[in-house]
Coordinates of C-alpha atoms and ligand atoms in Angstrom, one line a residue:
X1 CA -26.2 -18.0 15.8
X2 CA -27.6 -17.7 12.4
X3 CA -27.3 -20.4 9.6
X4 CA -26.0 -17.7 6.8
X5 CA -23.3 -18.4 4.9
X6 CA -20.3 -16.8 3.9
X7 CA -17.8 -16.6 0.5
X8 CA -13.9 -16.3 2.0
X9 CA -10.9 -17.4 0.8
X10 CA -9.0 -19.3 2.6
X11 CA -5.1 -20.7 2.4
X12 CA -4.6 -23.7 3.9
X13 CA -1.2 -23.6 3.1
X14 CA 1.1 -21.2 1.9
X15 CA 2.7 -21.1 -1.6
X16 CA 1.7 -20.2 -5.5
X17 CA -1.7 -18.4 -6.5
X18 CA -3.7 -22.1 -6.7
X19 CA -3.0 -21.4 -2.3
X20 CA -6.0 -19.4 -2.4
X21 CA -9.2 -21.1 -2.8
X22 CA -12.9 -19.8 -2.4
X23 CA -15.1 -21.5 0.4
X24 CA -18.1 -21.2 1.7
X25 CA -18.4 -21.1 5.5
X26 CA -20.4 -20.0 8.7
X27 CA -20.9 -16.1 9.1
X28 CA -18.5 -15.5 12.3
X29 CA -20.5 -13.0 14.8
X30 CA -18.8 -10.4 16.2
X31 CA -17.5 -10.4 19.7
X32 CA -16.8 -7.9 22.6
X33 CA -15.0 -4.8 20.2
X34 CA -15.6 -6.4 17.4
X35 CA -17.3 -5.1 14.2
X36 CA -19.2 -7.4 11.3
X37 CA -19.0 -6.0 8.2
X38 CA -20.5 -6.4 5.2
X39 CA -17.8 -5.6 2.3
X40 CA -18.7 -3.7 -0.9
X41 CA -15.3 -3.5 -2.1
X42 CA -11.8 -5.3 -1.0
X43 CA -8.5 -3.6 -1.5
X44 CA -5.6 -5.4 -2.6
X45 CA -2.3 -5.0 -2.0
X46 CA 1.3 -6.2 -2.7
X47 CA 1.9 -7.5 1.0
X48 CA -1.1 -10.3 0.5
X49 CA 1.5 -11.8 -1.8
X50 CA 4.0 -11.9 1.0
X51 CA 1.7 -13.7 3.3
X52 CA -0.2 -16.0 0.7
X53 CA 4.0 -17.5 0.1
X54 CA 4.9 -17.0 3.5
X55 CA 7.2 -14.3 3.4
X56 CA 5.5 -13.0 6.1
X57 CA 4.0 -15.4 8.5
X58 CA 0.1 -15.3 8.9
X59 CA -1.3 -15.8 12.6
X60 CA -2.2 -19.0 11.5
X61 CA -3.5 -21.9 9.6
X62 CA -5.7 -21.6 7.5
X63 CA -6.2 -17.9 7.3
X64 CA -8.0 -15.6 5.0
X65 CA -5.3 -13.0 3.4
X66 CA -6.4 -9.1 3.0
X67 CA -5.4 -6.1 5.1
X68 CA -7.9 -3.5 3.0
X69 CA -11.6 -3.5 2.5
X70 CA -15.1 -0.9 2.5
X71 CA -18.6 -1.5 3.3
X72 CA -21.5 -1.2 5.7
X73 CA -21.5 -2.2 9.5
X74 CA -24.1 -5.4 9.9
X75 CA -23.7 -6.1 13.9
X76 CA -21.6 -4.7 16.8
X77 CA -20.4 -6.8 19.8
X78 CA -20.6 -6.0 23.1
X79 CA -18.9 -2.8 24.3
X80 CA -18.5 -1.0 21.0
X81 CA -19.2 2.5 20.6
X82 CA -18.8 5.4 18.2
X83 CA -20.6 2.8 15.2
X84 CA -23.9 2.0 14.4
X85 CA -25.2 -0.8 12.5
X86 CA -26.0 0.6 9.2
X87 CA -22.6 2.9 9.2
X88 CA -20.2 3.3 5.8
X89 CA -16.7 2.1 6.7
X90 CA -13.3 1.3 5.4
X91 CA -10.2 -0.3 7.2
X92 CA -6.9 -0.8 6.1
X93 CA -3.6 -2.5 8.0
X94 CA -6.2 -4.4 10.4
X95 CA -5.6 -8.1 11.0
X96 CA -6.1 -10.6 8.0
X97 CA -9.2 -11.5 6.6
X98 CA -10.3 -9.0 4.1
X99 CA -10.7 -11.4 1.4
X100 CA -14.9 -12.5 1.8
X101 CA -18.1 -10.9 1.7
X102 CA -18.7 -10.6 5.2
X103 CA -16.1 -10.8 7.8
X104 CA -15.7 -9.6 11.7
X105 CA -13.1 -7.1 12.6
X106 CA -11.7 -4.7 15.4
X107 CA -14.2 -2.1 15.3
X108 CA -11.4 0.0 16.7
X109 CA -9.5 -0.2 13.2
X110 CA -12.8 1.2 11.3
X111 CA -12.7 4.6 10.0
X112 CA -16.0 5.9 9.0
X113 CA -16.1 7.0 5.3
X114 CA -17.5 10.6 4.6
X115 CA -20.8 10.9 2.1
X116 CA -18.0 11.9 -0.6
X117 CA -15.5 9.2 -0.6
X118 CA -17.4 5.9 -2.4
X119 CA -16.9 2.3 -1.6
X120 CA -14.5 1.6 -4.4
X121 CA -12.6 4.4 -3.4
X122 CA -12.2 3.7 -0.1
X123 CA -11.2 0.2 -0.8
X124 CA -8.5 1.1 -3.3
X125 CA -7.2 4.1 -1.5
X126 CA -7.2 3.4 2.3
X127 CA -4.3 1.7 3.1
X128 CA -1.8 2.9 0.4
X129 CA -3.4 6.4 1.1
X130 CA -3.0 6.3 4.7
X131 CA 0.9 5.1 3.8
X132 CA 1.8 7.7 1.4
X133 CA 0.2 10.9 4.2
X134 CA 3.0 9.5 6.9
X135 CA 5.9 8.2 4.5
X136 CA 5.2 12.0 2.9
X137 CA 4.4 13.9 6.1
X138 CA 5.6 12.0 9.5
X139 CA 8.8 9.6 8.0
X140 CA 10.3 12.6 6.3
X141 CA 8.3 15.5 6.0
X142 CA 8.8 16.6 2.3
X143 CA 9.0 20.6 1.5
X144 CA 8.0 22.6 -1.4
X145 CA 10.9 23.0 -3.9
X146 CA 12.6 19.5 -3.0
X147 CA 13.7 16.4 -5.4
X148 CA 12.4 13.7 -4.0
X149 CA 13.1 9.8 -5.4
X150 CA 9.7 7.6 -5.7
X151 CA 10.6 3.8 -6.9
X152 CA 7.3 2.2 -8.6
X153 CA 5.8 5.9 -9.2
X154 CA 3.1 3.6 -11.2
X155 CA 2.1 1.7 -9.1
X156 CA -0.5 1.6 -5.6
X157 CA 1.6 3.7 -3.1
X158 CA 4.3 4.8 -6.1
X159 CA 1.5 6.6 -8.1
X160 CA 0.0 8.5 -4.6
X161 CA 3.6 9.4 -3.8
X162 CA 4.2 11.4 -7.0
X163 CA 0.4 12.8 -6.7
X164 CA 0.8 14.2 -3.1
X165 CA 4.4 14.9 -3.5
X166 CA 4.2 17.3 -6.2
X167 CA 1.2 18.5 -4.1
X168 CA 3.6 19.6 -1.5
X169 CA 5.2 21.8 -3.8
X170 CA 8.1 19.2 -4.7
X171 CA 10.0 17.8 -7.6
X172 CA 9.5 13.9 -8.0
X173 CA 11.9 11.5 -10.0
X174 CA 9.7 8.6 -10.5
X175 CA 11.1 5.0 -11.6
X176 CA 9.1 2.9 -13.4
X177 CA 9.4 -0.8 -15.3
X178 CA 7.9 0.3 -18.8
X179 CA 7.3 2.7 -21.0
X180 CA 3.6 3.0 -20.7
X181 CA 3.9 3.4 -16.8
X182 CA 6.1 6.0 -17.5
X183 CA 3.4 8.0 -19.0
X184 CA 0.9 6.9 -16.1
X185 CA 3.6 7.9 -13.6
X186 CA 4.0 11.7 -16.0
X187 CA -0.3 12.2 -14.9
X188 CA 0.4 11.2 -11.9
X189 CA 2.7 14.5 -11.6
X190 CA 6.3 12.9 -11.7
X191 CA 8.3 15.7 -13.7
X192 CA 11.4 13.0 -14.5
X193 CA 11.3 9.3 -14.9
X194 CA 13.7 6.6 -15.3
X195 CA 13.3 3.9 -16.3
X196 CA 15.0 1.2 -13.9
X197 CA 15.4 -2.0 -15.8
X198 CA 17.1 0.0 -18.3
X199 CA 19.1 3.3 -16.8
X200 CA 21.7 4.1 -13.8
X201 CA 19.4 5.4 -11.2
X202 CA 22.0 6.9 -9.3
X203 CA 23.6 8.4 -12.5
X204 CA 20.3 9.8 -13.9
X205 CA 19.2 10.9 -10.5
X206 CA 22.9 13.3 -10.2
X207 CA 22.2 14.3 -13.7
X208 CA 18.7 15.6 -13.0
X209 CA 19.9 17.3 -9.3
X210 CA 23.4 19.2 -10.6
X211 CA 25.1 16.4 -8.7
X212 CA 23.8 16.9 -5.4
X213 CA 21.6 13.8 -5.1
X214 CA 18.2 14.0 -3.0
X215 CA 16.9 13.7 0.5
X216 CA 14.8 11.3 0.4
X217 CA 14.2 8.3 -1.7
X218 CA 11.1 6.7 -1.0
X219 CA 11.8 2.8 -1.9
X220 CA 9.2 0.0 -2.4
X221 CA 11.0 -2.3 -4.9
X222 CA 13.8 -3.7 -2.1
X223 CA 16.4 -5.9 -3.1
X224 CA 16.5 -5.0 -6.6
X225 CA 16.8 -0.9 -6.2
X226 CA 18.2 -0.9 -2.5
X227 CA 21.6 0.0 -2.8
X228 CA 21.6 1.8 -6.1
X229 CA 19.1 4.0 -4.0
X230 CA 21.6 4.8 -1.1
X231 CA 23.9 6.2 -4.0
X232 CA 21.0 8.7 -5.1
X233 CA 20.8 10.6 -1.6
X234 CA 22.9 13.6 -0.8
X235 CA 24.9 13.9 2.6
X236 CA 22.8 13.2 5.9
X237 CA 19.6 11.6 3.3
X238 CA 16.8 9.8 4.4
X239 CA 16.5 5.9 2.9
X240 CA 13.1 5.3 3.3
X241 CA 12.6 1.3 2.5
X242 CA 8.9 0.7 2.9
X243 CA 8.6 -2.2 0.9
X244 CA 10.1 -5.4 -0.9
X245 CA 8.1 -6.1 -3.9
X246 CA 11.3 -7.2 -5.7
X247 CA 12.3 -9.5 -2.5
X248 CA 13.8 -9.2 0.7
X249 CA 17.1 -6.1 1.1
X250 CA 20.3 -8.7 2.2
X251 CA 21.6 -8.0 5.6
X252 CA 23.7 -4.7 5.8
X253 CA 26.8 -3.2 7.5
X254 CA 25.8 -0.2 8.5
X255 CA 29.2 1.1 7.9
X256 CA 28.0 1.7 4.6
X257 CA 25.9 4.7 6.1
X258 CA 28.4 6.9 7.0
X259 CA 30.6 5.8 3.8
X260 CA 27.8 7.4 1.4
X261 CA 27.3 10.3 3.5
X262 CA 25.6 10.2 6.9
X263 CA 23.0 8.4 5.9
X264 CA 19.4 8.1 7.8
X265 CA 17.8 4.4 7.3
X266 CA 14.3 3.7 8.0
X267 CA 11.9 0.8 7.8
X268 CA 8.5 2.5 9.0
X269 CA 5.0 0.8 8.4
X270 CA 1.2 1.5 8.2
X271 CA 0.7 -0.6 11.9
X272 CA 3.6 1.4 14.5
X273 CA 2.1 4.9 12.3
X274 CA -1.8 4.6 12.5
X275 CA -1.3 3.0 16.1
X276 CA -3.8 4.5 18.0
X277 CA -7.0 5.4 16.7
X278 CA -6.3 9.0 16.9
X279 CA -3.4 8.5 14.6
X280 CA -5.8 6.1 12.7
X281 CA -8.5 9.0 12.1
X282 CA -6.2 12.1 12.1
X283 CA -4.4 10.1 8.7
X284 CA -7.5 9.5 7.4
X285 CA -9.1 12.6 7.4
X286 CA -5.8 13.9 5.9
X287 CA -6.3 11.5 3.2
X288 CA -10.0 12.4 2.7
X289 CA -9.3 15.9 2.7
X290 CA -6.4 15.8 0.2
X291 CA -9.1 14.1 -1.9
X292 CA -11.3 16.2 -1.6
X293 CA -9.3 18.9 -2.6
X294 CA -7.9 16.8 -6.1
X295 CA -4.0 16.5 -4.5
X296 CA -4.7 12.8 -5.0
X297 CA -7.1 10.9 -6.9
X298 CA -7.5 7.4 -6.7
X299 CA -6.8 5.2 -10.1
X300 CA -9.0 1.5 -10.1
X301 CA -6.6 0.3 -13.0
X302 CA -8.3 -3.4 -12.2
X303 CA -11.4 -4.8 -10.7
X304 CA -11.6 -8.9 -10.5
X305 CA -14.7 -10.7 -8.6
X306 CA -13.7 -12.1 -5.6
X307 CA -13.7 -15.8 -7.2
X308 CA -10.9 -14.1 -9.4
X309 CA -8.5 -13.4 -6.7
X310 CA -5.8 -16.1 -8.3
X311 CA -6.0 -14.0 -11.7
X312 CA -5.3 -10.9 -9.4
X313 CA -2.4 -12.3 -7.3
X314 CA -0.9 -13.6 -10.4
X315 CA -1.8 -9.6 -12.1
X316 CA -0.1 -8.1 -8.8
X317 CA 3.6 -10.2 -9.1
X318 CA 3.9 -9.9 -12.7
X319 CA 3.7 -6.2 -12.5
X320 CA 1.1 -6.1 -15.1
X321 CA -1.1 -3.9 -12.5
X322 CA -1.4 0.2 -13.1
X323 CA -2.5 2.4 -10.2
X324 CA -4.8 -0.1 -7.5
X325 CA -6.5 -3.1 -7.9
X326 CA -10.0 -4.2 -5.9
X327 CA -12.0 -7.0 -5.7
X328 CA -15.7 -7.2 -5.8
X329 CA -17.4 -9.9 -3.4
Ligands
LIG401 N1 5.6 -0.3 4.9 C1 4.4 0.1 4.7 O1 3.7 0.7 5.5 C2 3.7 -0.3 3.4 C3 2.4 -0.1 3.1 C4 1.8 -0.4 1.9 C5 2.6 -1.0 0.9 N2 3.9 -1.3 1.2 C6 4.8 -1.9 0.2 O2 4.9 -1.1 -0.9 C7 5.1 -1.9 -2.1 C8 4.1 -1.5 -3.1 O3 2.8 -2.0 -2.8 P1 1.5 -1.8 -3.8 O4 0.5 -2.6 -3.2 O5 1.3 -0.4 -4.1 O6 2.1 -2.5 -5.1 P2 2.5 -1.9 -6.5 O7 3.5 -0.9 -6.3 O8 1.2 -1.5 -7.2 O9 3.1 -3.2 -7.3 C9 4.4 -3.5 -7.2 C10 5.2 -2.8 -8.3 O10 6.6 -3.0 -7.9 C11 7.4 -3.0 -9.1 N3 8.3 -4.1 -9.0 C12 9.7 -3.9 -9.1 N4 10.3 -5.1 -9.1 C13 9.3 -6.0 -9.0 C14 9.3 -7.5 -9.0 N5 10.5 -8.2 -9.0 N6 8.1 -8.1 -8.9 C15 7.0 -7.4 -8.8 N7 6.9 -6.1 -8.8 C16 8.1 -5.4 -8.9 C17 6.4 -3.1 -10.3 O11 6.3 -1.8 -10.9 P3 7.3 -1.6 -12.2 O12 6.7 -2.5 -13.3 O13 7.1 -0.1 -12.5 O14 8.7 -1.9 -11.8 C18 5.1 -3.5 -9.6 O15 4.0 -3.0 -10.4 C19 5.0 -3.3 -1.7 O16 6.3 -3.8 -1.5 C20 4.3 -3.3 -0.3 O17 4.6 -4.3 0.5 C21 4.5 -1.0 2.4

């Protein structure tokens, strides 16, 4: 065991941003299928929010939030193989922890980063990447000349909806909370927006389709947009409700379904679709290659140090973020 030290945030417990707090501890070595890697960059992402209050219950107590982060293997435990100390890698969805300089991890979960996708790229684009190639391509597999409904088109996963949707060949309604994401959410290739906290979704979406609604709605936002979003889907539609960033959907009849037409209701996530590793590196390379090829670019709309993480948390929940947010250990 060596005597180096590690920066990680820990929460002791749960609640507001002043829940996070910087220490400095042991480096943990890895064990048997284990990775320890040195971070360059850390992604963030709305769900550290959910476990930092407790929305969503962490493994433990205290435990170091962050699902998303890039840098360079520095040991392997026993049994690993397919990594070299030395490697470029990025994870996303793995378990908690993200949020230090140097942290152990299921080497399992790594996904080597090609020569053309940097640090900071990986780390803002991994996870919400790797959601937007299945929401687009596995949940509902969007075609050329569709309407397809993206909540939050400004934000993280919103703004790589509208990118790789209008990539596919379709036409994305975008909703957004202001006017200046509205024109963030226009470059990011949404050809309508509406602008929720002001407009009837479901109105402007029948306006914009001749009446006839659209597939699939592909909704992050939760309580706030959930119903209203059912109304926008034409007969046999897909509800895709990924996320909650508005709070948690109320408990629903499902009668309601086949009231509004048939309905399909999913609530997929990045774990049950990246769940083996060939899953894991299949979605990735469809992400690096759709890079590659400018369908999506990433957006760093904010970098904080890692000692800033309360600034970034509070950032995150007032929606004052554009595109995604890192933070630099
Ligand atoms: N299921 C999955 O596999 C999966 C994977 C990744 C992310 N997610 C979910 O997807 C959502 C988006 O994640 P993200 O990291 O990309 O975040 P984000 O979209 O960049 O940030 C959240 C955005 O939601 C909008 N919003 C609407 N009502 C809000 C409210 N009451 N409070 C805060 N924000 C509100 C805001 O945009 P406006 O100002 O435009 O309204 C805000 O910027 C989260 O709910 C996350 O948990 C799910």
């Amino acid at each position: 065991m060596s005597n180096a030290q590690r920066q990680v945030v820990l929460v002791r417990e749960t609640g507001g941003v002043e829940a996070l707090e910087l220490v400095s501890e042991a480096v943990p070595e890895p064990g048997p299928g284990e990775a320890q890697v040195k971070h360059t960059a850390i992604g963030l992402n709305f769900i550290d929010t959910y476990f930092r209050t407790g929305l969503y219950k962490a493994p433990s107590l205290p435990f170091t939030p962050g699902a998303e982060g890039a840098g360079i293997v520095t040991a392997l435990g026993a049994g690993v193989t397919g990594l070299e100390v030395g490697d470029r890698v990025a994870y996303a969805g793995a378990s908690l922890g993200a949020y230090s300089d140097v942290r152990v991890v299921a080497a399992d979960r790594l996904v080597p980063l090609p020569d053309d996708v940097s640090d900071d790229a990986a780390a803002a684009i991994l996870l919400k990447g790797l959601t937007a190639e299945y929401l687009l391509r596995r949940t509902y597999r969007v075609r050329g000349g569709e309407t397809i409904l993206v909540h939050a088109g400004a934000g993280g996963v919103g703004s790589l909806l509208c990118q790789w949707g209008k990539h596919l060949g379709a036409r994305v309604i975008a909703t957004v909370g202001s006017e200046a994401k509205a024109r963030l959410a226009r470059q990011y290739g949404a050809s309508e927006i509406i602008l929720y906290r002001k407009e009837s979704v479901p109105q402007r979406v029948r306006d914009l389709t001749d009446g006839a609604g659209v597939p699939v709605v592909y909704d992050s936002v939760g309580q706030d947009t959930f119903m209203d979003s059912l109304d926008c889907l034409s007969p046999r539609g897909m509800m895709v409700s990924f996320g909650q960033s508005s709070g948690k959907v109320p408990p629903l009849d499902i009668g309601v379904l086949s009231q509004k037409g048939s309905l399909f209701l999913t609530r997929p996530t990045l774990a049950t679709y990246t769940r083996d590793r060939a899953e894991l590196l299949e979605s990735s390379q469809a992400l690096f290659a759709a890079m590659r090829d400018g369908a999506v670019r990433h957006h760093i709309g904010q970098r904080y140090r890692l000692s800033e993480v309360r600034q970034a948390h509070r950032d995150l929940e007032a929606r004052k973020t554009f595109g995604s947010s890192i933070l630099i250990p």
